[in-house]
PDB file of C-alpha atoms in Angstrom:
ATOM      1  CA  UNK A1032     190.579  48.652  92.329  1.00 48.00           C
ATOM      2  CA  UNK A1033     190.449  52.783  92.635  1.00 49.00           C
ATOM      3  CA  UNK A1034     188.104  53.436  95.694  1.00 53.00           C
ATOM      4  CA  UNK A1035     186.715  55.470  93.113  1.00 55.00           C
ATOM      5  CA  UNK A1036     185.225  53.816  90.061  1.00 58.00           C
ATOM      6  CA  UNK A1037     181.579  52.554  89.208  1.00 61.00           C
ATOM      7  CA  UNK A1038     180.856  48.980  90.339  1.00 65.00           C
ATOM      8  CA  UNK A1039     181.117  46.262  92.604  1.00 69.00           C
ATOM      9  CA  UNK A1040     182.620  47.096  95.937  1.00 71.00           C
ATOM     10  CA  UNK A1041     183.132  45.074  99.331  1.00 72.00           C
ATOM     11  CA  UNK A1042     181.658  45.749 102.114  1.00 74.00           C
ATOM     12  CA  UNK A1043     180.563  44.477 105.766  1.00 79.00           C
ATOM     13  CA  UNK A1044     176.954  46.047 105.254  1.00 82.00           C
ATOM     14  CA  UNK A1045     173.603  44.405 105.667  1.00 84.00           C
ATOM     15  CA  UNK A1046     172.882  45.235 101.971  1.00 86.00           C
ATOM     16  CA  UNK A1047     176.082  43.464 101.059  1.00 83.00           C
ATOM     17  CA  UNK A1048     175.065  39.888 102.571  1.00 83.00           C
ATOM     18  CA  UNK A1049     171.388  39.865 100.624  1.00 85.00           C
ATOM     19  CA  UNK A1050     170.803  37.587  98.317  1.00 83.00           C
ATOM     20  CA  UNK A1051     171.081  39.175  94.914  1.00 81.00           C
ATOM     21  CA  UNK A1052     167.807  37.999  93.296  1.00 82.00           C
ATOM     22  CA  UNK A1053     166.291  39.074  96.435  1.00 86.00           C
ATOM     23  CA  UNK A1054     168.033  42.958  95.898  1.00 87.00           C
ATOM     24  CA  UNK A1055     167.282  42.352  92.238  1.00 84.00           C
ATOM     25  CA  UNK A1056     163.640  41.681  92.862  1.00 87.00           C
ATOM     26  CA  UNK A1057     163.253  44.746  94.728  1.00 90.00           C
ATOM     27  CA  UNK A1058     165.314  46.937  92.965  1.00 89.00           C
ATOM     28  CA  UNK A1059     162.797  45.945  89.839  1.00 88.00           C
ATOM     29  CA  UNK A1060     159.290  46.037  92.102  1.00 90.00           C
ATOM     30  CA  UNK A1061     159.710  49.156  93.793  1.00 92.00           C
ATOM     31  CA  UNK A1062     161.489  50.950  90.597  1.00 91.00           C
ATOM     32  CA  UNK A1063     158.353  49.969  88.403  1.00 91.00           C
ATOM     33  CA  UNK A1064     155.821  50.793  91.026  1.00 91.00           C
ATOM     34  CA  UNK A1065     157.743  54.312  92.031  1.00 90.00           C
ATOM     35  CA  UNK A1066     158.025  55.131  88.129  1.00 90.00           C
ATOM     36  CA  UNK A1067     154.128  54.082  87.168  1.00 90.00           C
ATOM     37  CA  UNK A1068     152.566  56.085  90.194  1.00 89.00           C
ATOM     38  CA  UNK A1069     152.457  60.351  90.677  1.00 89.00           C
ATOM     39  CA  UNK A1070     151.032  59.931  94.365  1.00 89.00           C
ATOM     40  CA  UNK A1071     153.442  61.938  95.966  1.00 90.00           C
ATOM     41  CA  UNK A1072     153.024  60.426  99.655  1.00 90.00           C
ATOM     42  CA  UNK A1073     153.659  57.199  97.939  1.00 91.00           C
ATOM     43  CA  UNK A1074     156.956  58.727  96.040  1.00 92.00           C
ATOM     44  CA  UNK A1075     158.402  60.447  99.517  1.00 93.00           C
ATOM     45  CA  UNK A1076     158.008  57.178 101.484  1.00 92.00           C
ATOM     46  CA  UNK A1077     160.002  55.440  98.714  1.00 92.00           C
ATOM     47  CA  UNK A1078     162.503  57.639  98.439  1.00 92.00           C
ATOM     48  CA  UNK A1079     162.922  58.025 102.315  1.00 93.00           C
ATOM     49  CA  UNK A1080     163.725  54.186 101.986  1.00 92.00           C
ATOM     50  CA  UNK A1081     165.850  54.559  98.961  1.00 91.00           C
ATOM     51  CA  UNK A1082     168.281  56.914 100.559  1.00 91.00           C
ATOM     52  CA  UNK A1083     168.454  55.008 104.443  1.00 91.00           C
ATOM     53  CA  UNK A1084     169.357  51.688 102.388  1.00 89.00           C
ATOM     54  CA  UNK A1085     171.680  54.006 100.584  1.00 88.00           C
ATOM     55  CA  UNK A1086     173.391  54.880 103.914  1.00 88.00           C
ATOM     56  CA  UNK A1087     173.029  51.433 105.306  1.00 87.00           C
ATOM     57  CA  UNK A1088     175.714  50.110 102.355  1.00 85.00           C
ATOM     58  CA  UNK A1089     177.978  52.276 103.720  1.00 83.00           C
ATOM     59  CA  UNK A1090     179.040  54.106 100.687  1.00 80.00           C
ATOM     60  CA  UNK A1091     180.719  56.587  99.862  1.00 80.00           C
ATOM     61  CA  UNK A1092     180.169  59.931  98.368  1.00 79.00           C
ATOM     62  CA  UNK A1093     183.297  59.826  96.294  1.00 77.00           C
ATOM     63  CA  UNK A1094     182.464  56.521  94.634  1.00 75.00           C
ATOM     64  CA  UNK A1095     178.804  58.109  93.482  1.00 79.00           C
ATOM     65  CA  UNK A1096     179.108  61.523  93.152  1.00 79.00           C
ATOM     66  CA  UNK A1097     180.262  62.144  89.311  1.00 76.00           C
ATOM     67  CA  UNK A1098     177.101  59.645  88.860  1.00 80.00           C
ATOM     68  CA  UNK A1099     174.803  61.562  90.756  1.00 85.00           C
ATOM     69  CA  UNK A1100     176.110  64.936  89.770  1.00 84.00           C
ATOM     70  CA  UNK A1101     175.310  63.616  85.985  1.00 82.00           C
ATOM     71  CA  UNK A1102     171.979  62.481  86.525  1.00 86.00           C
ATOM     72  CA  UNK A1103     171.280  65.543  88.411  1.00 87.00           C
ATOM     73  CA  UNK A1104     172.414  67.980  85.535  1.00 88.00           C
ATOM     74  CA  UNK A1105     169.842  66.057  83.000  1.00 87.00           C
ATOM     75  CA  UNK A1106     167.049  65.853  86.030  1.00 88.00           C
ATOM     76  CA  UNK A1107     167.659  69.690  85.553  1.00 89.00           C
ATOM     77  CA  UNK A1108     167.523  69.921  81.749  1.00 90.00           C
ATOM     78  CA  UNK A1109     164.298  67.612  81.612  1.00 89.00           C
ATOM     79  CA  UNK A1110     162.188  69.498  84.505  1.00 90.00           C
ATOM     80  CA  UNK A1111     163.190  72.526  82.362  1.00 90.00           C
ATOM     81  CA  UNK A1112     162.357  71.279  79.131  1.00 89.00           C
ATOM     82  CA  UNK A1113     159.339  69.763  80.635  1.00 87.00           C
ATOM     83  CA  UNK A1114     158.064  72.786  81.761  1.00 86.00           C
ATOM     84  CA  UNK A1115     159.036  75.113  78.417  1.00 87.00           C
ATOM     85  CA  UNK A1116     157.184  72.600  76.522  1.00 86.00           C
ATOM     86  CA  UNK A1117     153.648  72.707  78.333  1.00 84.00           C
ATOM     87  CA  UNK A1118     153.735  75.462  81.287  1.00 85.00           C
ATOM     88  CA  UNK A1119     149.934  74.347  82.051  1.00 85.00           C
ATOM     89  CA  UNK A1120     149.976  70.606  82.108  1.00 85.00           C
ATOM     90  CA  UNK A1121     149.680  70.423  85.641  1.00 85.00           C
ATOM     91  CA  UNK A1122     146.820  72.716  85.805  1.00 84.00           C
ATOM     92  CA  UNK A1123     144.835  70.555  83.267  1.00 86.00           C
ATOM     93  CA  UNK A1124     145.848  67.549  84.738  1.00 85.00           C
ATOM     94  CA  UNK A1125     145.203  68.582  88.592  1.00 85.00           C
ATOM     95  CA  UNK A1126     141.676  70.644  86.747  1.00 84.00           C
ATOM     96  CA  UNK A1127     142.603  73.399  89.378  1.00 83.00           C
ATOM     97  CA  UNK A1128     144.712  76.421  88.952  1.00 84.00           C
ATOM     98  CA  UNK A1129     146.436  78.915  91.631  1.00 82.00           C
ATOM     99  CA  UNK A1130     149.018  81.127  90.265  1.00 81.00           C
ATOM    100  CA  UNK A1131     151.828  82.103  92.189  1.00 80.00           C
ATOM    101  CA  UNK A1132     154.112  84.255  90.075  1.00 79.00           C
ATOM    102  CA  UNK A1133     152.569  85.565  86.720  1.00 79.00           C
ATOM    103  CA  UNK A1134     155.186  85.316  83.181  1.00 72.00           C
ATOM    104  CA  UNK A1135     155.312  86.461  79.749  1.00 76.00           C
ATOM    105  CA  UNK A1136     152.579  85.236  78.175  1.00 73.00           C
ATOM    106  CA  UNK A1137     151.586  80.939  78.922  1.00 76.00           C
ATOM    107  CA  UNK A1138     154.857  81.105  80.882  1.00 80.00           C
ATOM    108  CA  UNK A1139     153.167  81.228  84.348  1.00 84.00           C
ATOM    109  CA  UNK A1140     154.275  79.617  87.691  1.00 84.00           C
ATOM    110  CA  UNK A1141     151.638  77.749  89.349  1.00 85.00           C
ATOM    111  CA  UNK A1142     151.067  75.465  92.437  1.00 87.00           C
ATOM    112  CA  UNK A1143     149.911  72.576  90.078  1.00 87.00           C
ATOM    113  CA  UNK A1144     152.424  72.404  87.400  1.00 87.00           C
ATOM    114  CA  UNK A1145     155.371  72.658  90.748  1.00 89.00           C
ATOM    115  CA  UNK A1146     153.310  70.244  92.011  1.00 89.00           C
ATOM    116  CA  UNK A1147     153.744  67.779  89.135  1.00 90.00           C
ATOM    117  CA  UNK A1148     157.613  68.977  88.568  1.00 90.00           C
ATOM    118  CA  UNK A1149     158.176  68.180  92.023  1.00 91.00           C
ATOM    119  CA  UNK A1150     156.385  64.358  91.094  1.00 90.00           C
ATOM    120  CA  UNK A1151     159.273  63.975  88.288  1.00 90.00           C
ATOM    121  CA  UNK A1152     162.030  64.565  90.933  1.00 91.00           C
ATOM    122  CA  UNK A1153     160.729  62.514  92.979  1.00 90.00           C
ATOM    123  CA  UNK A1154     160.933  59.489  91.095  1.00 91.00           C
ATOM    124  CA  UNK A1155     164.804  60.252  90.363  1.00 90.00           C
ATOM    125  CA  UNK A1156     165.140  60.413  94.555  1.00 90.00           C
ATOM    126  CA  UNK A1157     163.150  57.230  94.762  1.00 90.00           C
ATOM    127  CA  UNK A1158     164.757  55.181  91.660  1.00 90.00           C
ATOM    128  CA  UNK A1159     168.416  56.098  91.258  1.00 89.00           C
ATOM    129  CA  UNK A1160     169.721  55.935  95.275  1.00 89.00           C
ATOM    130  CA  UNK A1161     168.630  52.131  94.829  1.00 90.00           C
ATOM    131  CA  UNK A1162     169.902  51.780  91.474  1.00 88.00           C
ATOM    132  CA  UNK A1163     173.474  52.512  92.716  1.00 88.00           C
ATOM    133  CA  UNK A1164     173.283  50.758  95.779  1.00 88.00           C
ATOM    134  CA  UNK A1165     172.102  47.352  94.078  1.00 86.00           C
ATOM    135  CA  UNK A1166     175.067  48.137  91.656  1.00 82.00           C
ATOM    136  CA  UNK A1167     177.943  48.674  93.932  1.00 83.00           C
ATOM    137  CA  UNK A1168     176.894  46.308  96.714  1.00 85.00           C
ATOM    138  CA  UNK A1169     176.402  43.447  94.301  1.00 81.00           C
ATOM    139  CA  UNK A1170     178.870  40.607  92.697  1.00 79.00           C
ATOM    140  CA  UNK A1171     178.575  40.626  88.870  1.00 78.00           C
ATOM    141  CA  UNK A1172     178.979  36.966  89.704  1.00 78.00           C
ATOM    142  CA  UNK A1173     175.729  36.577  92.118  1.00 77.00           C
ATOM    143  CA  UNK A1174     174.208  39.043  89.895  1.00 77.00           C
ATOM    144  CA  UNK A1175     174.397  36.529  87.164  1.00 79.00           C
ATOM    145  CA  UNK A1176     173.015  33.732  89.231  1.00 77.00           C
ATOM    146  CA  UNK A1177     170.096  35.899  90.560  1.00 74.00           C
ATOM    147  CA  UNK A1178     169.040  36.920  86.778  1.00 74.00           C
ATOM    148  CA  UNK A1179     169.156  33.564  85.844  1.00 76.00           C
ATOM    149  CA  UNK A1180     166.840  32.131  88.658  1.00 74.00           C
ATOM    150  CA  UNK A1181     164.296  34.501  88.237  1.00 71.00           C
ATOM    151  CA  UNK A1182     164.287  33.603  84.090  1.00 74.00           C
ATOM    152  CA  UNK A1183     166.634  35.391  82.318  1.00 76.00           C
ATOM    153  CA  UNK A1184     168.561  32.986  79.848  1.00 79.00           C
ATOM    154  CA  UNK A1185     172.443  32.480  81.648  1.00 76.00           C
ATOM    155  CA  UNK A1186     173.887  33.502  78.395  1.00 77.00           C
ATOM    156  CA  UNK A1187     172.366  36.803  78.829  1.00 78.00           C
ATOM    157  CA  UNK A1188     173.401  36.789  82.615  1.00 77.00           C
ATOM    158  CA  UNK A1189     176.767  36.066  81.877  1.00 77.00           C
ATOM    159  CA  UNK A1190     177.077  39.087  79.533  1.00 77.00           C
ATOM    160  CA  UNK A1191     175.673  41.555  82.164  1.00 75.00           C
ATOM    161  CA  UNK A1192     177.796  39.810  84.688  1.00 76.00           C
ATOM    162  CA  UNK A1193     181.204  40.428  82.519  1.00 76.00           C
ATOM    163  CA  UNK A1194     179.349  43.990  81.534  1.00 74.00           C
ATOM    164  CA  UNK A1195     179.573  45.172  85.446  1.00 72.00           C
ATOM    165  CA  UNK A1196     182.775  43.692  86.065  1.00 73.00           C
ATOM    166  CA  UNK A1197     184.227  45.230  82.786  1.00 73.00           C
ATOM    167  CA  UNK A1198     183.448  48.913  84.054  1.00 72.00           C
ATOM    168  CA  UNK A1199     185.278  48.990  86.557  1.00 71.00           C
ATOM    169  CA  UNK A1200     188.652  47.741  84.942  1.00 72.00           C
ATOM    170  CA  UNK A1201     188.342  50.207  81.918  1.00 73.00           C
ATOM    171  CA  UNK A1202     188.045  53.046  84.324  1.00 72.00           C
ATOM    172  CA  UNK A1203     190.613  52.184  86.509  1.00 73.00           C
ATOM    173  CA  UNK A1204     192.883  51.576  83.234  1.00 75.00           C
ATOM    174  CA  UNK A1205     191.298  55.436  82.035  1.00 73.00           C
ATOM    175  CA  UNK A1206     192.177  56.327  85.176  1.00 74.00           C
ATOM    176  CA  UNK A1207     195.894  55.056  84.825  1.00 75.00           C
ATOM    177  CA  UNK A1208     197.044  56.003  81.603  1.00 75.00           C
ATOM    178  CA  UNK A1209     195.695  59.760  82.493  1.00 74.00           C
ATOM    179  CA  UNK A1210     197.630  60.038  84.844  1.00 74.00           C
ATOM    180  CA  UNK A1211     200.772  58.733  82.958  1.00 76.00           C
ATOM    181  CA  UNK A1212     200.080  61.355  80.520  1.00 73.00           C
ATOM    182  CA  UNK A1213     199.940  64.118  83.385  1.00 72.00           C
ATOM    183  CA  UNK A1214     203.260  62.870  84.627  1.00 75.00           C
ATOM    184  CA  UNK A1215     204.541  63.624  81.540  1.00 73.00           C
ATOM    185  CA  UNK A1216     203.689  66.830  81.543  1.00 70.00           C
ATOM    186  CA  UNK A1217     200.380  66.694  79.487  1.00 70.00           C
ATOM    187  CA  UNK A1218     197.838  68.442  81.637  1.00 66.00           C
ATOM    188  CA  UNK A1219     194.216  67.253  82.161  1.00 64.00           C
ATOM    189  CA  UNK A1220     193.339  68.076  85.259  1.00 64.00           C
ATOM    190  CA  UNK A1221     190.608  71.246  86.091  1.00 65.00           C
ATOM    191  CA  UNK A1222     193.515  73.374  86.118  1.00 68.00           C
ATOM    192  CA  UNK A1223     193.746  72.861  81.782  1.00 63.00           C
ATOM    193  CA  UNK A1224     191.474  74.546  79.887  1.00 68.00           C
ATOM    194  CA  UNK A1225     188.109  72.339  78.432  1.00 66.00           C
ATOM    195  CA  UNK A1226     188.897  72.194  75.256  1.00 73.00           C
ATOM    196  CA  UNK A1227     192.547  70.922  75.993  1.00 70.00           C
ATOM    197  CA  UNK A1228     190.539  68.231  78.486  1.00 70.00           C
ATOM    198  CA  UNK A1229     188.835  67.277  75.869  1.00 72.00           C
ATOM    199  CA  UNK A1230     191.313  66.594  73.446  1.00 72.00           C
ATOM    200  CA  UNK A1231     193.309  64.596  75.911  1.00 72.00           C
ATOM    201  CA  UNK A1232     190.192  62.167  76.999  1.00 73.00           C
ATOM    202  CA  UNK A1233     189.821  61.833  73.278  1.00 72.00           C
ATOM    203  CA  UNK A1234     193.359  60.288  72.646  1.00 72.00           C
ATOM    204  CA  UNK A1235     192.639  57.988  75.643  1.00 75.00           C
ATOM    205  CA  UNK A1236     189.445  56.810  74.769  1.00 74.00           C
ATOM    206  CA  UNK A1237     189.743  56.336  71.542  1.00 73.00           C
ATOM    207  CA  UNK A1238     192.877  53.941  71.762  1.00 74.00           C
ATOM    208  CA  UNK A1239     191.316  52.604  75.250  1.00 74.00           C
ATOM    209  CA  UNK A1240     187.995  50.994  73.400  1.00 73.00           C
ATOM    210  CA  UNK A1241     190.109  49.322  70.979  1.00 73.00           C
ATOM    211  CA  UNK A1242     192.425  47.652  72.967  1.00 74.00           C
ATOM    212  CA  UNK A1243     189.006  46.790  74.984  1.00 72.00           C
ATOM    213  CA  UNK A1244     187.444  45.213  72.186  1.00 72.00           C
ATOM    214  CA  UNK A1245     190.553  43.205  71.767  1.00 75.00           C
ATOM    215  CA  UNK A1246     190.274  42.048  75.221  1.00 75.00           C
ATOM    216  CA  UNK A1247     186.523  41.120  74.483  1.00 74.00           C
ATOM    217  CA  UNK A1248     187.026  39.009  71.396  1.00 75.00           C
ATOM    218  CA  UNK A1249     190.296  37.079  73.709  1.00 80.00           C
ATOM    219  CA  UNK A1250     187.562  36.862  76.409  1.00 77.00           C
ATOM    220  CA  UNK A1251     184.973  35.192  74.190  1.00 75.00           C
ATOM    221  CA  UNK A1252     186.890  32.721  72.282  1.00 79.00           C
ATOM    222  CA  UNK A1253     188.393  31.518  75.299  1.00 79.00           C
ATOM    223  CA  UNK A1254     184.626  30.920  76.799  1.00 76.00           C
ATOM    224  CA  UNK A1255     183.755  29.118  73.300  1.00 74.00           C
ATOM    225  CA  UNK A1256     187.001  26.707  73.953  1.00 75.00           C
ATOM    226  CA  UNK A1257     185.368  25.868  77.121  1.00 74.00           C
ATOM    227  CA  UNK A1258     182.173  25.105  75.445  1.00 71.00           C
ATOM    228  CA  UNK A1259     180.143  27.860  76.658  1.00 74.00           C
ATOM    229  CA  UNK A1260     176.699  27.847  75.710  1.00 69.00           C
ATOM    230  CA  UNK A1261     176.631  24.120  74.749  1.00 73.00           C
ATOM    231  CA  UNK A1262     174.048  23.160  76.990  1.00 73.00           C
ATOM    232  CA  UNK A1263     170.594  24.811  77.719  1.00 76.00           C
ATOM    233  CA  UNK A1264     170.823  24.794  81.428  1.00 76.00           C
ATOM    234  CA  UNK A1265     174.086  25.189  83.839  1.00 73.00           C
ATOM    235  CA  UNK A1266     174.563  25.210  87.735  1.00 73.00           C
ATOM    236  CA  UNK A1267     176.035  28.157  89.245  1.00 71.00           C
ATOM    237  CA  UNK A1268     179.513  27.854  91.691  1.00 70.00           C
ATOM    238  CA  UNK A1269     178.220  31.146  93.687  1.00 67.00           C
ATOM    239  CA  UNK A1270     174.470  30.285  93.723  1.00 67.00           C
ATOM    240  CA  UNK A1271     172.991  31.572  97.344  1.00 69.00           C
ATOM    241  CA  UNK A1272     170.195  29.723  99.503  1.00 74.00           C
ATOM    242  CA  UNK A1273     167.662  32.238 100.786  1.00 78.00           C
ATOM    243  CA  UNK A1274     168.191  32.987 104.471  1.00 81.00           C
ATOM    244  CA  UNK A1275     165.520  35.465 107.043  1.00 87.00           C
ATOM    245  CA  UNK A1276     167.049  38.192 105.974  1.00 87.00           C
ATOM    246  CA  UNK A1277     166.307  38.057 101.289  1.00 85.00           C
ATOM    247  CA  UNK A1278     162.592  36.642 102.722  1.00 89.00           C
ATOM    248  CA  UNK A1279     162.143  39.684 104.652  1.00 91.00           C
ATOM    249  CA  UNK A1280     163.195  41.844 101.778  1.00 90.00           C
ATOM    250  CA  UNK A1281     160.545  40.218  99.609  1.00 91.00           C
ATOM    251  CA  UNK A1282     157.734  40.807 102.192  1.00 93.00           C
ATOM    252  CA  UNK A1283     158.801  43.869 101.519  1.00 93.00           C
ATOM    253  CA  UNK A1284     158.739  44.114  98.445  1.00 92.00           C
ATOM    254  CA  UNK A1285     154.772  42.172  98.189  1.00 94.00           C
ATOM    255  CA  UNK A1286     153.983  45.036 100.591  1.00 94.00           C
ATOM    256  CA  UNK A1287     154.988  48.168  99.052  1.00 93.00           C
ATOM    257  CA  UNK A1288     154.032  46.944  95.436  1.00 92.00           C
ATOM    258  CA  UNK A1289     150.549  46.608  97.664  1.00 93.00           C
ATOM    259  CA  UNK A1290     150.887  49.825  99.126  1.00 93.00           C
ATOM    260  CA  UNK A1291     151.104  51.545  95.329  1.00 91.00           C
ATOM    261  CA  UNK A1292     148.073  49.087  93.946  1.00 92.00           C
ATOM    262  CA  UNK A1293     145.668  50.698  96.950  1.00 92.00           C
ATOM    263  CA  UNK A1294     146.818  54.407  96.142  1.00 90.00           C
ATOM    264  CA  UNK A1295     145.856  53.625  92.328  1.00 90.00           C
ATOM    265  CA  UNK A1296     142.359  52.594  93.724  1.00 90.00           C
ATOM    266  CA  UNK A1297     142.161  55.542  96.295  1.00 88.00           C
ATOM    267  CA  UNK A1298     143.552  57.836  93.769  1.00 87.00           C
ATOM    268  CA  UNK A1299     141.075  56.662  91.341  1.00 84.00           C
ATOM    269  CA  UNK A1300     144.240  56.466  88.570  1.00 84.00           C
ATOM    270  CA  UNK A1301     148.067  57.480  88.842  1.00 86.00           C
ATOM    271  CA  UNK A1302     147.577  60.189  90.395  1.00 88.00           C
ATOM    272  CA  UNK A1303     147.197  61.748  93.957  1.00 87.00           C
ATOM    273  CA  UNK A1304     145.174  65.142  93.524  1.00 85.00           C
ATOM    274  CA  UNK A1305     145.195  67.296  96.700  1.00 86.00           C
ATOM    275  CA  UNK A1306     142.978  69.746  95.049  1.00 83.00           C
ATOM    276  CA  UNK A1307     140.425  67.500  94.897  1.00 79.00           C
TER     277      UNK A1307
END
């Protein structure tokens, strides 16, 4: 596989040998709790844990960084829009207001609305570090297992499982046949213009899901030959036992989903008000 797609990849890491519905617990506590909650000492402390366990799976910047430069673009766009939209909501929402650079006409900067913008990035820092790292450091198969133990019907798991493990292969094919076409003189690197980039991902693609959807219908009727889905309950070949290690990541988790449940009580809602 190129060193470079989305997905599963091998490692030696701590976050490599935890038990996936351990990861997958956590990945789902601490994502709910850091995108329900605006207390910002809350927010920082998760997202100074999001990014260490990012560098603790040792991975690379290469593998994650036309992922995180997309997100970032939209976290852009959406703190923009947010703030065309309603320029003041932080100022009713905070009941305070200190203005720091006066606009044309509601279009003022002030420490409360930054405030809140600052909130929204926040949760990106917090939420998509350990999005990628459960992603890449995690076997679609064990990632099956761990959604069916904690309730998730195996059918279901099965189809994510084949989902993550399918991502990879189509870019790595995408990957291929691009540069076939460069090697025949059809350029689509940045040197081409964008519109000639375009054109050529679109006579990739377009053949590419095809031939993928013929792969998924082979894929399927060879599971239905083997009687997939004939019985409500199966046993899983790569099943893991918990060890020290996936306990300790759910005291974890219990104590961080704690952690947010006392800031809603101190905060008397959501959100942390330092104006207050």
């Amino acid at each position: 596989m190129n060193d470079n797609t989305l997905g599963y990849h091998q490692g030696n890491s701590v976050i490599h040998h935890i038990n996936a519905t351990a990861k997958l617990i956590f990945l789902l506590c601490i994502s709910i709790a850091a995108m329900t909650t605006y207390d910002t000492r809350y927010l920082i402390v998760i997202s100074i844990i999001s990014i260490s366990l990012f560098k603790m799976s040792q991975l690379k910047w290469r593998q994650v960084s036309f992922v995180i430069k997309f997100i970032g673009f939209f976290t852009v766009i959406n703190i923009i829009a947010v703030y065309l939209f309603d320029p003041e909501y932080g100022v009713r929402l905070y009941d305070h207001r200190t203005v720091l650079l006066d606009g044309i006409g509601r279009f003022t900067v002030t420490s409360q609305e930054l405030f809140y913008l600052c909130n929204l990035c926040l949760k990106y820092v917090s939420t998509v570090p350990l999005a990628l790292v459960f992603l890449m450091t995690t076997n679609p198969s064990h990632f099956a297992a761990s959604l069916n133990k904690v309730g998730v019907n195996y059918k279901i798991s099965y189809a994510v499982a084949l989902a993550l493990r399918y991502i990879p292969d189509i870019q790595e094919t995408y990957h291929n046949i691009s540069l076939a076409q460069q090697a025949r003189g059809f350029e689509m690197s940045s040197k081409a213009s964008l519109l000639k980039r375009l054109k050529g991902i679109s006579h990739i693609v377009v053949p590419l899901i095809f031939s993928s959807l013929d792969r998924i219908d082979t894929i399927s009727t060879a599971m239905e030959l083997r009687q997939f889905g004939h019985y409500k309950k199966r046993t899983w070949y790569v099943g893991q036992k918990f060890n020290s290690i996936d306990y300790g990541v759910i005291v974890i988790t219990v104590i961080l989903l704690a952690l947010a449940v006392v800031c809603f009580f101190i905060n008397g809602g959501r959100f942390y008000n330092p104006w207050q």
